[in-house]
CSV table of C-alpha atoms in Angstrom, one decimal:
chain,number,residue,atom,x,y,z
A,1425,MET,CA,-51.4,-10.7,-18.1
A,1426,SER,CA,-54.6,-12.6,-18.7
A,1427,TYR,CA,-57.3,-13.3,-16.3
A,1428,GLY,CA,-56.4,-17.1,-16.4
A,1429,VAL,CA,-52.8,-16.4,-15.2
A,1430,VAL,CA,-54.0,-14.1,-12.4
A,1431,ALA,CA,-56.6,-16.6,-11.3
A,1432,ILE,CA,-54.3,-19.6,-11.1
A,1433,SER,CA,-51.6,-17.5,-9.4
A,1434,VAL,CA,-54.0,-16.5,-6.6
A,1435,LEU,CA,-55.3,-20.2,-6.3
A,1436,TRP,CA,-51.7,-21.5,-6.3
A,1437,THR,CA,-50.9,-19.0,-3.5
A,1438,PHE,CA,-53.9,-20.3,-1.4
A,1439,LEU,CA,-52.6,-23.9,-1.9
A,1440,PHE,CA,-49.1,-22.9,-0.9
A,1441,GLY,CA,-50.4,-21.4,2.3
A,1442,TYR,CA,-52.3,-24.7,3.0
A,1443,LEU,CA,-49.1,-26.6,2.1
A,1444,ILE,CA,-47.1,-24.9,4.9
A,1445,VAL,CA,-49.8,-24.4,7.6
A,1446,ALA,CA,-51.3,-27.9,7.1
A,1447,SER,CA,-48.0,-29.7,6.9
A,1448,ILE,CA,-47.1,-28.2,10.4
A,1449,ASP,CA,-50.5,-29.4,11.6
A,1450,PHE,CA,-50.5,-32.9,10.1
A,1451,GLY,CA,-46.8,-33.5,11.1
A,1452,ALA,CA,-47.4,-32.2,14.6
A,1453,GLY,CA,-50.3,-34.7,15.0
A,1454,PHE,CA,-48.1,-37.6,13.8
A,1455,PHE,CA,-45.3,-36.7,16.1
A,1456,SER,CA,-47.8,-36.3,19.1
A,1457,PHE,CA,-48.8,-40.0,18.5
A,1458,TYR,CA,-45.4,-41.1,17.8
A,1459,SER,CA,-44.2,-39.6,21.1
A,1460,VAL,CA,-46.7,-41.8,22.9
A,1461,LEU,CA,-45.2,-44.9,21.3
A,1462,THR,CA,-41.6,-43.8,22.1
A,1463,GLY,CA,-42.2,-42.5,25.6
A,1464,HIS,CA,-41.3,-38.9,24.6
A,1465,GLU,CA,-44.9,-37.7,25.2
A,1466,ASN,CA,-43.7,-35.9,28.4
A,1467,LYS,CA,-41.1,-34.1,26.4
A,1468,ILE,CA,-42.9,-32.7,23.3
A,1469,HIS,CA,-46.7,-33.2,23.7
A,1470,ASN,CA,-47.2,-29.9,25.5
A,1471,ILE,CA,-45.3,-28.1,22.9
A,1472,ILE,CA,-47.4,-29.5,20.2
A,1473,GLN,CA,-50.7,-28.8,21.9
A,1474,ARG,CA,-49.7,-25.2,22.4
A,1475,TYR,CA,-49.3,-24.9,18.7
A,1476,LEU,CA,-52.4,-26.9,17.6
A,1477,SER,CA,-54.8,-25.3,20.1
A,1478,PRO,CA,-55.3,-21.9,18.5
A,1479,VAL,CA,-54.5,-22.9,14.9
A,1480,TRP,CA,-56.4,-26.0,14.0
A,1481,GLU,CA,-59.7,-24.3,13.4
A,1482,VAL,CA,-58.3,-22.0,10.5
A,1483,THR,CA,-56.1,-24.5,8.8
A,1484,ASN,CA,-58.6,-25.8,6.2
A,1485,VAL,CA,-59.8,-22.2,5.2
A,1486,PHE,CA,-56.9,-22.2,2.6
A,1487,LEU,CA,-58.0,-25.6,1.1
A,1488,ILE,CA,-61.6,-24.4,0.9
A,1489,PHE,CA,-60.8,-21.2,-0.9
A,1490,PHE,CA,-58.7,-23.3,-3.4
A,1491,VAL,CA,-61.3,-25.9,-4.2
A,1492,VAL,CA,-64.1,-23.3,-4.5
A,1493,GLY,CA,-61.9,-21.0,-6.6
A,1494,LEU,CA,-60.8,-23.8,-8.8
A,1495,VAL,CA,-64.3,-24.8,-9.9
A,1496,GLY,CA,-65.3,-21.1,-10.0
A,1497,PHE,CA,-62.5,-19.9,-12.3
A,1498,PHE,CA,-62.3,-23.1,-14.3
A,1499,PRO,CA,-65.8,-24.7,-14.6
A,1500,ASP,CA,-64.3,-27.6,-16.7
A,1501,ALA,CA,-62.5,-28.7,-13.5
A,1502,ALA,CA,-65.8,-29.8,-12.0
A,1503,PHE,CA,-66.3,-32.0,-15.1
A,1504,TYR,CA,-62.9,-33.6,-15.2
A,1505,TYR,CA,-61.9,-33.7,-11.6
A,1506,GLY,CA,-65.2,-34.2,-10.0
A,1507,THR,CA,-65.7,-37.8,-11.0
A,1508,ALA,CA,-61.9,-38.7,-11.1
A,1509,LEU,CA,-61.3,-37.4,-7.6
A,1510,LEU,CA,-64.4,-38.9,-6.0
A,1511,VAL,CA,-62.5,-41.6,-4.2
A,1512,PRO,CA,-59.3,-39.8,-3.1
A,1513,GLY,CA,-61.4,-36.7,-2.3
A,1514,SER,CA,-64.0,-38.5,-0.3
A,1515,LEU,CA,-61.2,-40.3,1.6
A,1516,ALA,CA,-59.6,-37.0,2.4
A,1517,THR,CA,-62.9,-35.5,3.6
A,1518,VAL,CA,-63.5,-38.4,5.9
A,1519,LEU,CA,-60.1,-38.1,7.3
A,1520,LEU,CA,-60.4,-34.4,7.9
A,1521,ALA,CA,-63.7,-35.0,9.6
A,1522,LEU,CA,-62.0,-37.5,11.9
A,1523,ARG,CA,-59.3,-35.2,12.6
A,1524,GLY,CA,-61.7,-32.4,13.4
A,1525,ALA,CA,-63.6,-34.7,15.8
A,1526,TYR,CA,-60.4,-35.5,17.7
A,1527,TYR,CA,-59.5,-31.8,18.0
A,1528,ALA,CA,-62.9,-31.0,19.3
A,1529,TYR,CA,-62.8,-34.0,21.7
A,1530,ASN,CA,-59.4,-33.1,22.9
A,1531,THR,CA,-59.9,-29.3,23.1
A,1532,TYR,CA,-63.4,-29.1,24.5
A,1533,GLY,CA,-64.1,-32.5,26.1
A,1534,SER,CA,-64.2,-33.0,29.9
A,1535,GLN,CA,-61.8,-35.9,29.6
A,1536,LYS,CA,-58.2,-35.0,29.0
A,1537,GLU,CA,-56.4,-38.3,29.1
A,1538,HIS,CA,-55.2,-39.5,25.8
A,1539,ASN,CA,-56.8,-42.7,24.5
A,1540,LYS,CA,-54.3,-44.5,22.3
A,1541,ILE,CA,-56.8,-45.6,19.7
A,1542,TYR,CA,-57.9,-41.9,19.3
A,1543,MET,CA,-54.2,-40.9,19.1
A,1544,ALA,CA,-53.5,-43.5,16.6
A,1545,LEU,CA,-56.3,-42.4,14.4
A,1546,TYR,CA,-55.2,-38.8,14.8
A,1547,GLY,CA,-51.6,-39.7,13.9
A,1548,ALA,CA,-52.6,-41.7,10.9
A,1549,THR,CA,-54.7,-39.0,9.5
A,1550,GLY,CA,-51.7,-36.7,9.6
A,1551,LEU,CA,-50.1,-38.9,7.0
A,1552,LEU,CA,-53.1,-40.3,5.1
A,1553,ILE,CA,-54.7,-36.9,4.3
A,1554,PRO,CA,-51.5,-35.4,2.6
A,1555,ALA,CA,-51.1,-38.7,0.7
A,1556,ALA,CA,-54.7,-38.6,-0.5
A,1557,LEU,CA,-54.6,-34.9,-1.5
A,1558,SER,CA,-51.1,-35.2,-3.2
A,1559,THR,CA,-52.7,-37.6,-5.9
A,1560,ILE,CA,-54.1,-34.6,-7.6
A,1561,LEU,CA,-50.6,-33.5,-8.6
A,1562,ALA,CA,-50.1,-37.0,-10.3
A,1563,ILE,CA,-53.4,-36.9,-12.0
A,1564,SER,CA,-52.9,-33.4,-13.4
A,1565,GLU,CA,-49.9,-34.5,-15.4
A,1566,GLY,CA,-52.3,-36.3,-17.8
A,1567,GLY,CA,-52.6,-39.9,-19.0
A,1568,ILE,CA,-54.8,-41.0,-16.1
A,1569,ILE,CA,-58.1,-39.2,-16.7
A,1570,TYR,CA,-60.1,-40.4,-19.7
A,1571,VAL,CA,-63.3,-39.4,-21.3
A,1572,SER,CA,-65.6,-42.1,-22.9
A,1573,GLY,CA,-69.1,-41.7,-23.9
A,1574,GLY,CA,-69.3,-38.2,-22.5
A,1575,LYS,CA,-68.3,-39.5,-19.0
A,1576,VAL,CA,-65.0,-39.0,-17.2
A,1577,GLY,CA,-63.2,-41.9,-15.7
A,1578,LEU,CA,-60.0,-42.6,-14.0
A,1579,ASP,CA,-57.6,-45.3,-15.2
A,1580,TRP,CA,-57.0,-47.0,-11.9
A,1581,ARG,CA,-54.4,-49.4,-13.4
A,1582,SER,CA,-52.4,-46.4,-14.7
A,1583,PHE,CA,-52.9,-44.6,-11.5
A,1584,PHE,CA,-51.6,-47.3,-9.1
A,1585,MET,CA,-48.9,-48.7,-11.5
A,1586,ASN,CA,-47.5,-45.3,-12.3
A,1587,PRO,CA,-44.1,-44.6,-10.4
A,1588,TYR,CA,-44.8,-40.9,-10.4
A,1589,THR,CA,-48.0,-41.3,-8.4
A,1590,TRP,CA,-46.1,-43.1,-5.6
A,1591,SER,CA,-43.1,-40.6,-5.9
A,1592,VAL,CA,-45.5,-37.8,-5.3
A,1593,ILE,CA,-47.3,-39.6,-2.3
A,1594,LEU,CA,-43.8,-40.3,-0.8
A,1595,LEU,CA,-42.8,-36.7,-1.2
A,1596,ALA,CA,-45.9,-35.4,0.3
A,1597,LEU,CA,-45.4,-37.7,3.4
A,1598,VAL,CA,-41.8,-36.9,4.1
A,1599,SER,CA,-42.3,-33.2,3.4
A,1600,VAL,CA,-45.0,-33.0,6.0
A,1601,LEU,CA,-42.7,-34.4,8.7
A,1602,TYR,CA,-39.9,-32.3,7.5
A,1603,ILE,CA,-41.8,-29.0,7.5
A,1604,SER,CA,-43.4,-29.8,10.9
A,1605,SER,CA,-40.3,-30.8,12.7
A,1606,MET,CA,-38.4,-27.8,11.4
A,1607,PHE,CA,-41.2,-25.5,12.6
A,1608,LEU,CA,-41.4,-27.3,16.0
A,1609,SER,CA,-37.7,-27.1,16.4
A,1610,TYR,CA,-38.0,-23.4,16.2
A,1611,TYR,CA,-41.0,-23.3,18.5
A,1612,ALA,CA,-39.5,-25.5,21.1
A,1613,ASN,CA,-36.3,-23.4,21.2
A,1614,ARG,CA,-38.3,-20.1,21.5
A,1615,ALA,CA,-40.2,-21.6,24.4
A,1616,GLY,CA,-36.9,-22.5,26.1
A,1617,ASP,CA,-37.9,-26.2,26.3
A,1618,GLU,CA,-34.5,-27.9,25.8
A,1619,ALA,CA,-35.9,-31.5,26.3
A,1620,ALA,CA,-38.5,-31.0,23.5
A,1621,PHE,CA,-36.1,-29.2,21.3
A,1622,GLY,CA,-33.7,-32.0,21.5
A,1623,VAL,CA,-36.4,-34.4,20.3
A,1624,VAL,CA,-37.9,-32.4,17.6
A,1625,ARG,CA,-34.4,-31.2,16.3
A,1626,GLY,CA,-33.6,-34.9,15.9
A,1627,TYR,CA,-36.7,-35.5,13.9
A,1628,ALA,CA,-35.8,-32.5,11.7
A,1629,LEU,CA,-32.4,-33.7,10.9
A,1630,ILE,CA,-33.6,-37.3,10.3
A,1631,TRP,CA,-36.3,-36.2,7.8
A,1632,SER,CA,-34.2,-33.6,6.0
A,1633,GLY,CA,-32.5,-36.4,4.0
A,1634,PRO,CA,-35.5,-38.3,2.8
A,1635,THR,CA,-37.2,-35.0,1.9
A,1636,ILE,CA,-34.4,-34.0,-0.6
A,1637,LEU,CA,-34.2,-37.5,-2.0
A,1638,ALA,CA,-37.9,-37.8,-2.6
A,1639,SER,CA,-37.9,-34.5,-4.2
A,1640,LEU,CA,-35.3,-35.6,-6.6
A,1641,LEU,CA,-37.2,-38.8,-7.3
A,1642,ALA,CA,-40.4,-37.0,-8.0
A,1643,PHE,CA,-38.5,-34.4,-10.3
A,1644,PHE,CA,-37.2,-37.1,-12.5
A,1645,GLN,CA,-40.2,-39.2,-12.6
A,1646,ILE,CA,-42.0,-36.3,-14.2
A,1647,ASN,CA,-39.7,-36.9,-17.2
A,1648,ARG,CA,-41.2,-40.3,-17.6
A,1649,GLN,CA,-44.8,-39.2,-17.0
A,1650,ASN,CA,-44.8,-35.9,-18.9
A,1651,PRO,CA,-41.6,-35.0,-20.8
A,1652,GLU,CA,-43.1,-31.7,-22.0
A,1653,HIS,CA,-43.6,-30.6,-18.4
A,1654,PHE,CA,-40.1,-31.8,-17.4
A,1655,GLN,CA,-38.5,-29.7,-20.2
A,1656,ALA,CA,-40.4,-26.7,-19.1
A,1657,MET,CA,-39.0,-27.3,-15.4
A,1658,LEU,CA,-35.4,-27.5,-16.9
A,1659,ASP,CA,-36.0,-24.1,-18.5
A,1660,MET,CA,-36.5,-22.5,-15.1
A,1661,ALA,CA,-33.9,-24.6,-13.3
A,1662,TRP,CA,-32.8,-21.7,-11.3
A,1663,MET,CA,-35.8,-21.8,-9.1
A,1664,PHE,CA,-35.1,-25.4,-8.2
A,1665,ILE,CA,-31.5,-24.6,-7.6
A,1666,ALA,CA,-32.6,-21.7,-5.3
A,1667,SER,CA,-34.9,-24.2,-3.4
A,1668,PHE,CA,-31.9,-26.6,-2.8
A,1669,LEU,CA,-29.7,-23.7,-1.5
A,1670,CYS,CA,-32.5,-22.7,0.9
A,1671,TYR,CA,-32.7,-26.3,2.1
A,1672,LEU,CA,-29.0,-26.3,2.8
A,1673,ALA,CA,-29.2,-23.3,4.8
A,1674,ALA,CA,-32.2,-24.4,6.8
A,1675,VAL,CA,-30.6,-27.7,7.7
A,1676,TYR,CA,-27.2,-26.1,8.5
A,1677,LEU,CA,-28.8,-23.6,11.0
A,1678,VAL,CA,-30.8,-26.4,12.7
A,1679,TRP,CA,-27.6,-28.5,12.9
A,1680,LYS,CA,-25.8,-25.6,14.4
A,1681,ARG,CA,-28.5,-24.9,16.8
A,1682,LYS,CA,-28.7,-21.2,15.8
A,1683,ARG,CA,-31.1,-18.7,14.3
A,1684,LEU,CA,-33.9,-21.2,14.1
A,1685,GLY,CA,-36.4,-18.5,13.1
A,1686,LEU,CA,-34.3,-17.8,10.0
A,1687,SER,CA,-34.0,-21.5,9.5
A,1688,PHE,CA,-37.8,-21.9,9.2
A,1689,ILE,CA,-38.0,-19.0,6.9
A,1690,MET,CA,-35.5,-20.8,4.7
A,1691,VAL,CA,-37.8,-23.8,4.8
A,1692,ILE,CA,-40.7,-21.7,3.6
A,1693,LEU,CA,-38.5,-20.3,0.8
A,1694,GLN,CA,-37.3,-23.8,-0.2
A,1695,PHE,CA,-40.9,-24.9,-0.8
A,1696,ALA,CA,-41.9,-21.6,-2.3
A,1697,PHE,CA,-39.3,-21.8,-5.0
A,1698,ALA,CA,-40.0,-25.4,-5.7
A,1699,TRP,CA,-43.8,-24.9,-5.6
A,1700,TYR,CA,-44.0,-21.9,-7.8
A,1701,GLY,CA,-41.3,-23.4,-10.1
A,1702,TYR,CA,-43.4,-26.4,-10.5
A,1703,GLY,CA,-46.6,-24.5,-11.0
A,1704,ARG,CA,-45.2,-22.0,-13.5
A,1705,SER,CA,-43.8,-24.9,-15.6
A,1706,HIS,CA,-47.2,-26.7,-15.5
A,1707,LEU,CA,-48.8,-23.7,-17.3
A,1708,PRO,CA,-50.9,-23.2,-19.3
A,1709,TYR,CA,-52.6,-26.5,-18.1
A,1710,VAL,CA,-54.5,-27.2,-15.0
A,1711,LEU,CA,-54.9,-30.6,-16.3
A,1712,TYR,CA,-52.6,-31.6,-19.1
A,1713,LYS,CA,-54.2,-31.2,-22.6
A,1714,GLN,CA,-57.7,-31.0,-21.1
A,1715,ILE,CA,-58.0,-27.9,-19.0
A,1716,SER,CA,-56.1,-24.8,-20.1
A,1717,ILE,CA,-56.1,-21.6,-18.1
A,1718,HIS,CA,-56.7,-19.6,-21.3
A,1719,GLU,CA,-59.5,-21.7,-22.9
A,1720,SER,CA,-61.3,-22.9,-19.7
A,1721,ILE,CA,-61.5,-19.7,-17.7
A,1722,THR,CA,-64.9,-18.5,-16.8
A,1723,ASN,CA,-66.3,-15.3,-18.6
A,1724,ASP,CA,-64.5,-12.0,-18.1
A,1725,THR,CA,-67.1,-10.5,-15.7
A,1726,MET,CA,-67.1,-13.5,-13.4
A,1727,ALA,CA,-63.4,-13.7,-13.6
A,1728,VAL,CA,-62.9,-10.1,-12.5
A,1729,ALA,CA,-65.5,-10.4,-9.7
A,1730,MET,CA,-63.9,-13.7,-8.3
A,1731,ILE,CA,-60.3,-12.4,-8.6
A,1732,SER,CA,-61.3,-9.3,-6.6
A,1733,ALA,CA,-63.0,-11.5,-4.0
A,1734,PHE,CA,-60.1,-13.9,-3.7
A,1735,VAL,CA,-57.5,-11.3,-3.5
A,1736,LEU,CA,-59.5,-9.6,-0.9
A,1737,GLY,CA,-59.8,-12.8,1.0
A,1738,LEU,CA,-56.0,-13.3,0.8
A,1739,LEU,CA,-55.5,-9.9,2.1
A,1740,VAL,CA,-57.8,-10.7,5.1
A,1741,LEU,CA,-56.7,-14.3,5.7
A,1742,VAL,CA,-53.0,-13.8,5.7
A,1743,PRO,CA,-52.9,-10.8,8.3
A,1744,SER,CA,-55.5,-12.6,10.4
A,1745,LEU,CA,-53.2,-15.7,10.6
A,1746,VAL,CA,-50.2,-13.5,11.4
A,1747,LEU,CA,-52.2,-11.7,14.1
A,1748,LEU,CA,-53.3,-15.2,15.5
A,1749,LEU,CA,-49.7,-16.3,15.6
A,1750,LYS,CA,-48.5,-13.1,17.3
A,1751,LEU,CA,-51.3,-13.0,20.0
A,1752,PHE,CA,-51.0,-16.8,20.8
A,1753,LEU,CA,-48.2,-18.8,19.3
A,1754,PHE,CA,-45.4,-16.0,19.8
A,1755,ASP,CA,-46.8,-14.4,22.9
A,1756,ALA,CA,-44.0,-14.6,25.4
A,1757,ARG,CA,-46.1,-16.1,28.2
A,1758,TYR,CA,-48.1,-18.5,25.9
A,1759,VAL,CA,-45.1,-19.9,24.2
A,1760,ARG,CA,-43.7,-20.9,27.5
A,1761,GLY,CA,-47.0,-22.5,28.5
A,1762,GLU,CA,-47.7,-19.8,31.1
A,1763,SER,CA,-51.3,-18.5,31.7
A,1764,ALA,CA,-51.7,-14.8,31.0
A,1765,LYS,CA,-51.8,-12.9,34.4
A,1766,LYS,CA,-54.8,-10.9,35.2
A,1767,GLY,CA,-54.7,-7.3,36.4
């Protein structure tokens, strides 16, 4: 196995971790704001806040690792993606900063009442950030980035008029709401909060349909955007079939109101099969026809050093996140909103 394959596999795993953790975070933020509009705030807001309080500060670590690693492993990525992603990247950065400011204000501020303007910004960032970040998948299929006179540019007409771009954005939006509501269903059930469970279970069932439809739309739009990649996806169709079967199992368990922990594991497997199937079929290109994992990889010495560092980082980050979940989110008293007793 080449250094390029190992490098992109590690980076893809970091990005998958961000996909799951950030989706729960972003969706929870949107549902928190939506609950204010619909009058369900008293039912689900506390459940959402108990999840967000210990987790929000570590969510973006996965994304930082990926961005740093992408440029470190594949230096050409800075040349091609640096200019092309200036607008969507800057937008995502500003939105992340706004979201972080809200977290800090809500968590550490002296005033705990929920200003609707702040809540609206908070809820909006939960959808706008994944929409902005998802555009990199559309750009990576090729045909949008061009090089002229030694400078990289983005064909904005092709970008905005491309149906695949919008299908990816749509998939990102509905997936965030689906993943988050499926997790919150499990979390509310574990907390024994029947009122919150009834609300978020409804969200999960509602968004399950659009998620699978958006997935199919994006899948077939790839054929128009990049037939070569589409054919490679067909060659490993079993991964996408496995993803669909996991989806059916997850939704069935939520519908039946049983084994909700297993249901969320099925959600993770659903996206894992689809994510790694998409990533594997995309190889050897990071950006179609311009950045190859074999030709654009950094020198061997740097590659070995970075792979070692990133694998070590993964081995530290994942157990740390699991420990965080065990100590806070899945602590028997914390999950029910009770304070730990002293003595």
